[in-house]
C-alpha atoms as a PDB file:
ATOM      1  CA  MET A   1      84.981  99.876  40.439  1.00  0.00           C
ATOM      2  CA  LEU A   2      87.893  99.631  37.984  1.00  0.00           C
ATOM      3  CA  ASP A   3      87.532 100.567  34.318  1.00  0.00           C
ATOM      4  CA  ALA A   4      88.415  98.168  31.493  1.00  0.00           C
ATOM      5  CA  THR A   5      91.893  99.880  31.208  1.00  0.00           C
ATOM      6  CA  THR A   6      93.720 101.692  33.976  1.00  0.00           C
ATOM      7  CA  ARG A   7      94.853 105.207  33.296  1.00  0.00           C
ATOM      8  CA  SER A   8      98.384 104.627  34.671  1.00  0.00           C
ATOM      9  CA  GLY A   9      99.672 101.606  32.774  1.00  0.00           C
ATOM     10  CA  GLY A  10      96.974 100.802  30.255  1.00  0.00           C
ATOM     11  CA  THR A  11      96.691  97.244  31.533  1.00  0.00           C
ATOM     12  CA  ALA A  12      93.277  95.747  30.735  1.00  0.00           C
ATOM     13  CA  THR A  13      91.415  94.598  33.806  1.00  0.00           C
ATOM     14  CA  ALA A  14      87.976  93.078  33.343  1.00  0.00           C
ATOM     15  CA  SER A  15      85.381  94.000  35.912  1.00  0.00           C
ATOM     16  CA  PRO A  16      83.628  91.170  37.793  1.00  0.00           C
ATOM     17  CA  ARG A  17      80.218  92.259  36.391  1.00  0.00           C
ATOM     18  CA  ALA A  18      81.509  92.109  32.819  1.00  0.00           C
ATOM     19  CA  THR A  19      83.093  88.693  33.391  1.00  0.00           C
ATOM     20  CA  ALA A  20      79.853  87.262  34.772  1.00  0.00           C
ATOM     21  CA  ALA A  21      77.901  88.686  31.842  1.00  0.00           C
ATOM     22  CA  GLU A  22      80.337  87.199  29.314  1.00  0.00           C
ATOM     23  CA  LEU A  23      80.180  83.791  30.991  1.00  0.00           C
ATOM     24  CA  ALA A  24      76.400  83.930  30.995  1.00  0.00           C
ATOM     25  CA  VAL A  25      76.434  84.585  27.261  1.00  0.00           C
ATOM     26  CA  ALA A  26      79.184  82.083  26.501  1.00  0.00           C
ATOM     27  CA  VAL A  27      77.692  79.112  28.399  1.00  0.00           C
ATOM     28  CA  PRO A  28      74.285  78.194  27.031  1.00  0.00           C
ATOM     29  CA  PRO A  29      71.687  76.941  29.493  1.00  0.00           C
ATOM     30  CA  ALA A  30      71.580  73.182  29.910  1.00  0.00           C
ATOM     31  CA  THR A  31      68.652  71.472  28.250  1.00  0.00           C
ATOM     32  CA  THR A  32      67.095  68.273  29.493  1.00  0.00           C
ATOM     33  CA  ALA A  33      66.852  65.743  26.731  1.00  0.00           C
ATOM     34  CA  SER A  34      63.572  63.870  26.714  1.00  0.00           C
ATOM     35  CA  PRO A  35      63.665  60.193  25.764  1.00  0.00           C
ATOM     36  CA  ALA A  36      62.449  59.515  22.294  1.00  0.00           C
ATOM     37  CA  THR A  37      59.048  57.888  22.065  1.00  0.00           C
ATOM     38  CA  PRO A  38      58.942  55.029  19.559  1.00  0.00           C
ATOM     39  CA  THR A  39      56.549  55.919  16.777  1.00  0.00           C
ATOM     40  CA  GLY A  40      57.419  53.301  14.168  1.00  0.00           C
ATOM     41  CA  PHE A  41      55.211  50.648  12.631  1.00  0.00           C
ATOM     42  CA  GLY A  42      56.374  48.010  15.108  1.00  0.00           C
ATOM     43  CA  ALA A  43      55.520  50.206  18.093  1.00  0.00           C
ATOM     44  CA  ARG A  44      52.041  50.892  16.719  1.00  0.00           C
ATOM     45  CA  CYS A  45      51.454  47.184  16.156  1.00  0.00           C
ATOM     46  CA  MET A  46      52.590  46.432  19.703  1.00  0.00           C
ATOM     47  CA  ARG A  47      50.172  49.006  21.142  1.00  0.00           C
ATOM     48  CA  VAL A  48      47.317  47.487  19.142  1.00  0.00           C
ATOM     49  CA  LEU A  49      48.190  43.956  20.236  1.00  0.00           C
ATOM     50  CA  LEU A  50      48.380  44.970  23.901  1.00  0.00           C
ATOM     51  CA  SER A  51      45.194  47.042  23.855  1.00  0.00           C
ATOM     52  CA  PRO A  52      42.321  45.922  26.142  1.00  0.00           C
ATOM     53  CA  TRP A  53      40.065  44.871  23.258  1.00  0.00           C
ATOM     54  CA  SER A  54      42.802  42.818  21.602  1.00  0.00           C
ATOM     55  CA  ARG A  55      43.413  40.980  24.848  1.00  0.00           C
ATOM     56  CA  LEU A  56      39.672  40.397  25.257  1.00  0.00           C
ATOM     57  CA  PHE A  57      39.542  38.943  21.748  1.00  0.00           C
ATOM     58  CA  LEU A  58      42.427  36.637  22.677  1.00  0.00           C
ATOM     59  CA  LEU A  59      40.529  35.483  25.773  1.00  0.00           C
ATOM     60  CA  VAL A  60      37.418  34.705  23.723  1.00  0.00           C
ATOM     61  CA  ALA A  61      39.517  32.845  21.150  1.00  0.00           C
ATOM     62  CA  LEU A  62      41.199  30.743  23.850  1.00  0.00           C
ATOM     63  CA  LEU A  63      37.885  29.841  25.470  1.00  0.00           C
ATOM     64  CA  ALA A  64      36.338  28.967  22.106  1.00  0.00           C
ATOM     65  CA  ALA A  65      39.321  26.770  21.241  1.00  0.00           C
ATOM     66  CA  GLY A  66      39.042  25.016  24.597  1.00  0.00           C
ATOM     67  CA  ALA A  67      35.322  24.386  24.137  1.00  0.00           C
ATOM     68  CA  CYS A  68      35.884  22.972  20.638  1.00  0.00           C
ATOM     69  CA  THR A  69      38.638  20.698  21.959  1.00  0.00           C
ATOM     70  CA  VAL A  70      36.312  19.354  24.633  1.00  0.00           C
ATOM     71  CA  LEU A  71      33.608  18.663  22.040  1.00  0.00           C
ATOM     72  CA  LEU A  72      36.102  16.740  19.909  1.00  0.00           C
ATOM     73  CA  PHE A  73      37.719  14.618  22.636  1.00  0.00           C
ATOM     74  CA  GLU A  74      34.565  14.076  24.758  1.00  0.00           C
ATOM     75  CA  PRO A  75      36.039  13.698  28.275  1.00  0.00           C
ATOM     76  CA  GLN A  76      32.698  12.339  29.498  1.00  0.00           C
ATOM     77  CA  ARG A  77      33.740   9.004  27.960  1.00  0.00           C
ATOM     78  CA  LEU A  78      35.752   8.414  31.137  1.00  0.00           C
ATOM     79  CA  LEU A  79      32.487   7.499  32.842  1.00  0.00           C
ATOM     80  CA  THR A  80      31.845   4.652  30.408  1.00  0.00           C
ATOM     81  CA  GLN A  81      35.301   3.582  29.202  1.00  0.00           C
ATOM     82  CA  GLY A  82      37.325   4.150  32.351  1.00  0.00           C
ATOM     83  CA  TRP A  83      40.865   5.452  32.806  1.00  0.00           C
ATOM     84  CA  PRO A  84      43.619   4.536  30.316  1.00  0.00           C
ATOM     85  CA  PRO A  85      45.358   1.360  31.577  1.00  0.00           C
ATOM     86  CA  GLN A  86      48.871   2.768  31.165  1.00  0.00           C
ATOM     87  CA  LEU A  87      48.235   5.349  33.889  1.00  0.00           C
ATOM     88  CA  GLY A  88      47.876   4.472  37.533  1.00  0.00           C
ATOM     89  CA  GLY A  89      48.539   5.599  41.070  1.00  0.00           C
ATOM     90  CA  ALA A  90      49.900   9.090  41.709  1.00  0.00           C
ATOM     91  CA  ALA A  91      50.507   9.775  38.009  1.00  0.00           C
ATOM     92  CA  ALA A  92      46.846   9.135  37.209  1.00  0.00           C
ATOM     93  CA  ALA A  93      45.720  11.414  40.050  1.00  0.00           C
ATOM     94  CA  LEU A  94      48.040  14.203  38.897  1.00  0.00           C
ATOM     95  CA  VAL A  95      46.978  13.926  35.259  1.00  0.00           C
ATOM     96  CA  PHE A  96      43.314  13.884  36.214  1.00  0.00           C
ATOM     97  CA  THR A  97      43.758  16.961  38.425  1.00  0.00           C
ATOM     98  CA  VAL A  98      45.340  18.960  35.604  1.00  0.00           C
ATOM     99  CA  ALA A  99      42.754  17.707  33.106  1.00  0.00           C
ATOM    100  CA  TYR A 100      39.972  18.609  35.549  1.00  0.00           C
ATOM    101  CA  GLY A 101      41.226  22.170  35.863  1.00  0.00           C
ATOM    102  CA  VAL A 102      41.621  22.649  32.110  1.00  0.00           C
ATOM    103  CA  CYS A 103      38.178  21.155  31.431  1.00  0.00           C
ATOM    104  CA  THR A 104      36.472  23.536  33.856  1.00  0.00           C
ATOM    105  CA  VAL A 105      38.064  26.471  32.023  1.00  0.00           C
ATOM    106  CA  ALA A 106      36.645  24.982  28.797  1.00  0.00           C
ATOM    107  CA  PHE A 107      33.090  24.971  30.281  1.00  0.00           C
ATOM    108  CA  VAL A 108      32.837  21.252  31.078  1.00  0.00           C
ATOM    109  CA  PRO A 109      30.234  20.917  33.882  1.00  0.00           C
ATOM    110  CA  ARG A 110      31.829  20.186  37.241  1.00  0.00           C
ATOM    111  CA  PRO A 111      29.178  17.633  38.327  1.00  0.00           C
ATOM    112  CA  LEU A 112      30.243  15.402  35.451  1.00  0.00           C
ATOM    113  CA  LEU A 113      33.905  15.714  36.418  1.00  0.00           C
ATOM    114  CA  ASN A 114      33.129  15.083  40.090  1.00  0.00           C
ATOM    115  CA  LEU A 115      31.226  11.912  39.225  1.00  0.00           C
ATOM    116  CA  ALA A 116      34.172  10.781  37.105  1.00  0.00           C
ATOM    117  CA  ALA A 117      36.600  11.480  39.965  1.00  0.00           C
ATOM    118  CA  GLY A 118      34.570   9.330  42.352  1.00  0.00           C
ATOM    119  CA  ALA A 119      34.109   6.539  39.812  1.00  0.00           C
ATOM    120  CA  LEU A 120      37.816   6.418  38.915  1.00  0.00           C
ATOM    121  CA  PHE A 121      39.503   7.007  42.291  1.00  0.00           C
ATOM    122  CA  GLY A 122      36.922   6.226  44.954  1.00  0.00           C
ATOM    123  CA  SER A 123      35.312   8.554  47.483  1.00  0.00           C
ATOM    124  CA  GLN A 124      38.328   9.881  49.390  1.00  0.00           C
ATOM    125  CA  LEU A 125      40.948  10.197  46.668  1.00  0.00           C
ATOM    126  CA  GLY A 126      38.262  11.278  44.217  1.00  0.00           C
ATOM    127  CA  LEU A 127      37.292  14.116  46.547  1.00  0.00           C
ATOM    128  CA  GLY A 128      40.948  15.184  46.851  1.00  0.00           C
ATOM    129  CA  VAL A 129      41.686  15.281  43.125  1.00  0.00           C
ATOM    130  CA  ALA A 130      38.340  16.948  42.369  1.00  0.00           C
ATOM    131  CA  LEU A 131      38.975  19.717  44.903  1.00  0.00           C
ATOM    132  CA  ALA A 132      42.510  20.236  43.633  1.00  0.00           C
ATOM    133  CA  GLY A 133      41.222  20.422  40.071  1.00  0.00           C
ATOM    134  CA  THR A 134      38.473  22.816  41.136  1.00  0.00           C
ATOM    135  CA  VAL A 135      40.922  25.256  42.705  1.00  0.00           C
ATOM    136  CA  LEU A 136      43.325  24.892  39.774  1.00  0.00           C
ATOM    137  CA  GLY A 137      40.618  25.553  37.187  1.00  0.00           C
ATOM    138  CA  ALA A 138      39.235  28.498  39.132  1.00  0.00           C
ATOM    139  CA  GLY A 139      42.727  30.002  39.429  1.00  0.00           C
ATOM    140  CA  ILE A 140      43.416  29.608  35.704  1.00  0.00           C
ATOM    141  CA  ALA A 141      40.080  31.193  34.771  1.00  0.00           C
ATOM    142  CA  PHE A 142      40.589  34.037  37.255  1.00  0.00           C
ATOM    143  CA  CYS A 143      44.080  34.854  35.975  1.00  0.00           C
ATOM    144  CA  LEU A 144      42.981  34.705  32.340  1.00  0.00           C
ATOM    145  CA  GLY A 145      40.005  36.951  32.986  1.00  0.00           C
ATOM    146  CA  ARG A 146      42.013  39.417  35.070  1.00  0.00           C
ATOM    147  CA  ALA A 147      44.889  39.670  32.564  1.00  0.00           C
ATOM    148  CA  LEU A 148      42.949  39.611  29.307  1.00  0.00           C
ATOM    149  CA  GLY A 149      39.425  40.834  29.972  1.00  0.00           C
ATOM    150  CA  GLN A 150      39.195  43.149  32.964  1.00  0.00           C
ATOM    151  CA  ASP A 151      40.475  46.336  31.310  1.00  0.00           C
ATOM    152  CA  ALA A 152      38.036  46.015  28.407  1.00  0.00           C
ATOM    153  CA  LEU A 153      34.932  44.964  30.338  1.00  0.00           C
ATOM    154  CA  ARG A 154      35.065  47.087  33.479  1.00  0.00           C
ATOM    155  CA  PRO A 155      34.082  50.310  31.603  1.00  0.00           C
ATOM    156  CA  LEU A 156      30.958  48.451  30.385  1.00  0.00           C
ATOM    157  CA  LEU A 157      29.591  47.830  33.902  1.00  0.00           C
ATOM    158  CA  ARG A 158      26.619  50.175  33.560  1.00  0.00           C
ATOM    159  CA  GLY A 159      23.647  47.916  34.278  1.00  0.00           C
ATOM    160  CA  ARG A 160      22.243  47.808  37.800  1.00  0.00           C
ATOM    161  CA  TRP A 161      22.706  44.051  38.098  1.00  0.00           C
ATOM    162  CA  LEU A 162      26.282  44.225  36.910  1.00  0.00           C
ATOM    163  CA  LYS A 163      27.133  47.119  39.215  1.00  0.00           C
ATOM    164  CA  ALA A 164      25.545  45.371  42.181  1.00  0.00           C
ATOM    165  CA  ALA A 165      27.462  42.138  41.528  1.00  0.00           C
ATOM    166  CA  ASP A 166      30.722  44.045  41.014  1.00  0.00           C
ATOM    167  CA  GLY A 167      30.273  46.024  44.221  1.00  0.00           C
ATOM    168  CA  GLN A 168      29.435  42.905  46.239  1.00  0.00           C
ATOM    169  CA  LEU A 169      32.454  40.977  44.985  1.00  0.00           C
ATOM    170  CA  SER A 170      34.790  43.961  45.341  1.00  0.00           C
ATOM    171  CA  ARG A 171      33.778  44.809  48.926  1.00  0.00           C
ATOM    172  CA  HIS A 172      32.858  41.399  50.342  1.00  0.00           C
ATOM    173  CA  GLY A 173      34.719  39.055  48.043  1.00  0.00           C
ATOM    174  CA  PHE A 174      35.424  36.117  50.357  1.00  0.00           C
ATOM    175  CA  ARG A 175      31.996  35.686  51.886  1.00  0.00           C
ATOM    176  CA  SER A 176      30.216  36.391  48.612  1.00  0.00           C
ATOM    177  CA  MET A 177      32.231  33.773  46.731  1.00  0.00           C
ATOM    178  CA  LEU A 178      31.837  31.329  49.615  1.00  0.00           C
ATOM    179  CA  ALA A 179      28.055  31.672  49.386  1.00  0.00           C
ATOM    180  CA  VAL A 180      28.157  31.231  45.606  1.00  0.00           C
ATOM    181  CA  ARG A 181      30.154  28.011  45.943  1.00  0.00           C
ATOM    182  CA  LEU A 182      28.022  26.593  48.762  1.00  0.00           C
ATOM    183  CA  PHE A 183      24.655  27.120  47.076  1.00  0.00           C
ATOM    184  CA  PRO A 184      24.449  25.886  43.480  1.00  0.00           C
ATOM    185  CA  GLY A 185      22.766  27.990  40.858  1.00  0.00           C
ATOM    186  CA  VAL A 186      25.558  30.191  39.495  1.00  0.00           C
ATOM    187  CA  PRO A 187      27.631  28.326  36.878  1.00  0.00           C
ATOM    188  CA  PHE A 188      31.195  27.673  37.944  1.00  0.00           C
ATOM    189  CA  TRP A 189      32.749  29.475  34.951  1.00  0.00           C
ATOM    190  CA  ALA A 190      30.437  32.493  35.351  1.00  0.00           C
ATOM    191  CA  ALA A 191      31.449  32.957  38.994  1.00  0.00           C
ATOM    192  CA  ASN A 192      35.121  32.687  38.031  1.00  0.00           C
ATOM    193  CA  TYR A 193      35.007  35.401  35.397  1.00  0.00           C
ATOM    194  CA  CYS A 194      32.728  37.690  37.413  1.00  0.00           C
ATOM    195  CA  ALA A 195      35.287  37.588  40.225  1.00  0.00           C
ATOM    196  CA  ALA A 196      38.124  38.170  37.759  1.00  0.00           C
ATOM    197  CA  PHE A 197      36.461  41.253  36.263  1.00  0.00           C
ATOM    198  CA  SER A 198      35.783  42.707  39.734  1.00  0.00           C
ATOM    199  CA  ARG A 199      38.395  44.034  42.171  1.00  0.00           C
ATOM    200  CA  MET A 200      38.438  40.874  44.257  1.00  0.00           C
ATOM    201  CA  GLY A 201      41.863  39.504  45.167  1.00  0.00           C
ATOM    202  CA  LEU A 202      43.149  36.105  44.076  1.00  0.00           C
ATOM    203  CA  PRO A 203      43.946  34.604  47.553  1.00  0.00           C
ATOM    204  CA  PRO A 204      40.438  35.121  49.031  1.00  0.00           C
ATOM    205  CA  PHE A 205      38.921  33.904  45.765  1.00  0.00           C
ATOM    206  CA  LEU A 206      40.874  30.636  45.845  1.00  0.00           C
ATOM    207  CA  LEU A 207      40.269  30.106  49.566  1.00  0.00           C
ATOM    208  CA  ALA A 208      36.523  30.663  49.246  1.00  0.00           C
ATOM    209  CA  THR A 209      36.423  28.366  46.207  1.00  0.00           C
ATOM    210  CA  GLY A 210      38.228  25.564  48.000  1.00  0.00           C
ATOM    211  CA  LEU A 211      36.149  25.748  51.182  1.00  0.00           C
ATOM    212  CA  GLY A 212      32.813  26.343  49.523  1.00  0.00           C
ATOM    213  CA  SER A 213      33.239  23.504  47.030  1.00  0.00           C
ATOM    214  CA  ILE A 214      33.827  20.773  49.622  1.00  0.00           C
ATOM    215  CA  PRO A 215      30.201  19.740  50.387  1.00  0.00           C
ATOM    216  CA  ASN A 216      28.954  19.599  46.813  1.00  0.00           C
ATOM    217  CA  THR A 217      32.137  17.981  45.486  1.00  0.00           C
ATOM    218  CA  ALA A 218      32.097  15.340  48.233  1.00  0.00           C
ATOM    219  CA  ALA A 219      28.489  14.451  47.470  1.00  0.00           C
ATOM    220  CA  TYR A 220      29.199  13.964  43.772  1.00  0.00           C
ATOM    221  CA  ALA A 221      32.390  12.004  44.450  1.00  0.00           C
ATOM    222  CA  VAL A 222      30.542   9.599  46.761  1.00  0.00           C
ATOM    223  CA  ALA A 223      27.722   9.259  44.236  1.00  0.00           C
ATOM    224  CA  GLY A 224      30.230   8.451  41.498  1.00  0.00           C
ATOM    225  CA  ALA A 225      32.027   5.912  43.668  1.00  0.00           C
ATOM    226  CA  ARG A 226      28.753   4.160  44.629  1.00  0.00           C
ATOM    227  CA  ALA A 227      27.025   4.485  41.271  1.00  0.00           C
ATOM    228  CA  SER A 228      27.128   0.716  40.806  1.00  0.00           C
ATOM    229  CA  THR A 229      24.924   0.290  43.917  1.00  0.00           C
ATOM    230  CA  PRO A 230      22.244   2.994  43.565  1.00  0.00           C
ATOM    231  CA  THR A 231      20.199   1.586  46.451  1.00  0.00           C
ATOM    232  CA  SER A 232      23.027   1.772  48.989  1.00  0.00           C
ATOM    233  CA  PRO A 233      22.665   4.217  51.903  1.00  0.00           C
ATOM    234  CA  ALA A 234      25.840   6.093  50.888  1.00  0.00           C
ATOM    235  CA  PHE A 235      24.520   6.716  47.392  1.00  0.00           C
ATOM    236  CA  LEU A 236      21.115   7.839  48.648  1.00  0.00           C
ATOM    237  CA  ILE A 237      22.664  10.198  51.234  1.00  0.00           C
ATOM    238  CA  ALA A 238      24.947  11.656  48.558  1.00  0.00           C
ATOM    239  CA  MET A 239      22.002  12.300  46.257  1.00  0.00           C
ATOM    240  CA  ALA A 240      20.138  13.969  49.116  1.00  0.00           C
ATOM    241  CA  CYS A 241      23.160  16.205  49.782  1.00  0.00           C
ATOM    242  CA  ILE A 242      23.098  17.182  46.116  1.00  0.00           C
ATOM    243  CA  ALA A 243      19.374  17.884  45.965  1.00  0.00           C
ATOM    244  CA  LEU A 244      18.898  19.741  49.264  1.00  0.00           C
ATOM    245  CA  PRO A 245      21.312  22.650  48.585  1.00  0.00           C
ATOM    246  CA  ALA A 246      19.816  23.063  45.124  1.00  0.00           C
ATOM    247  CA  LEU A 247      16.340  23.209  46.641  1.00  0.00           C
ATOM    248  CA  ALA A 248      17.483  25.653  49.333  1.00  0.00           C
ATOM    249  CA  GLY A 249      19.053  27.893  46.693  1.00  0.00           C
ATOM    250  CA  ALA A 250      15.844  27.872  44.671  1.00  0.00           C
ATOM    251  CA  VAL A 251      13.788  28.807  47.747  1.00  0.00           C
ATOM    252  CA  VAL A 252      16.132  31.679  48.659  1.00  0.00           C
ATOM    253  CA  ALA A 253      16.054  32.994  45.094  1.00  0.00           C
ATOM    254  CA  TRP A 254      12.227  32.813  45.079  1.00  0.00           C
ATOM    255  CA  ARG A 255      11.963  34.737  48.350  1.00  0.00           C
ATOM    256  CA  LYS A 256      14.440  37.365  47.153  1.00  0.00           C
ATOM    257  CA  ARG A 257      12.866  37.777  43.714  1.00  0.00           C
ATOM    258  CA  HIS A 258      11.324  41.190  44.544  1.00  0.00           C
ATOM    259  CA  ARG A 259      14.670  42.565  45.674  1.00  0.00           C
ATOM    260  CA  LEU A 260      16.355  41.171  42.583  1.00  0.00           C
ATOM    261  CA  ARG A 261      13.811  42.888  40.344  1.00  0.00           C
ATOM    262  CA  GLN A 262      14.569  46.226  41.978  1.00  0.00           C
ATOM    263  CA  LEU A 263      18.286  46.035  41.123  1.00  0.00           C
END
């Protein structure tokens, strides 16, 4: 290896080891800059507003506002006063469908809305708009509950009943929701939000809601359409179709009461 200066001419010649050492000292190691995390007042407010409990509070406020609106406007007056005369045909069906869905989110009982659909539009069209409104309302409630309430309420599922319902809807969502819709007993809004807080998917929820709601909705629509002739065979058959599933649901619940107590 050569020295820093040669003995013959005195010319300075740097050794490769010295050059590498100088370069290592001269060039500092590269540092990876981490992105700055916003810590200002606005960022803290945004985190609070987007927290699970804030979103749950927003959900409760929306539902309370919807219930108060229903109490003020009293949609049940459609059964006695009829549909506004300026609306008719497809526009009336579309408006009623949207109003049906919004009213179910605001806790208006579906039997009342189904009777109104049959009284206003007849049996067939009344069944169509009532089913469309049912699926629309269930979808709105499911999306609201999933977006605003699931993160806050899922950690609270500690009771045996709640865990059992959550497990059933998460593992067997379609058939469980289909059974809930076919046999009355569970309120419509309660089934919607229970499904939203579980891990059930939206497509099977909507499909089970649409299929399972057909028999009960058809019975109420026919009863509403034939309410002016309560002694007609169609009205009597519709009332029987309403009463028999309710009776069957009560019998099943009575026979399963011991199992329900063990949950």
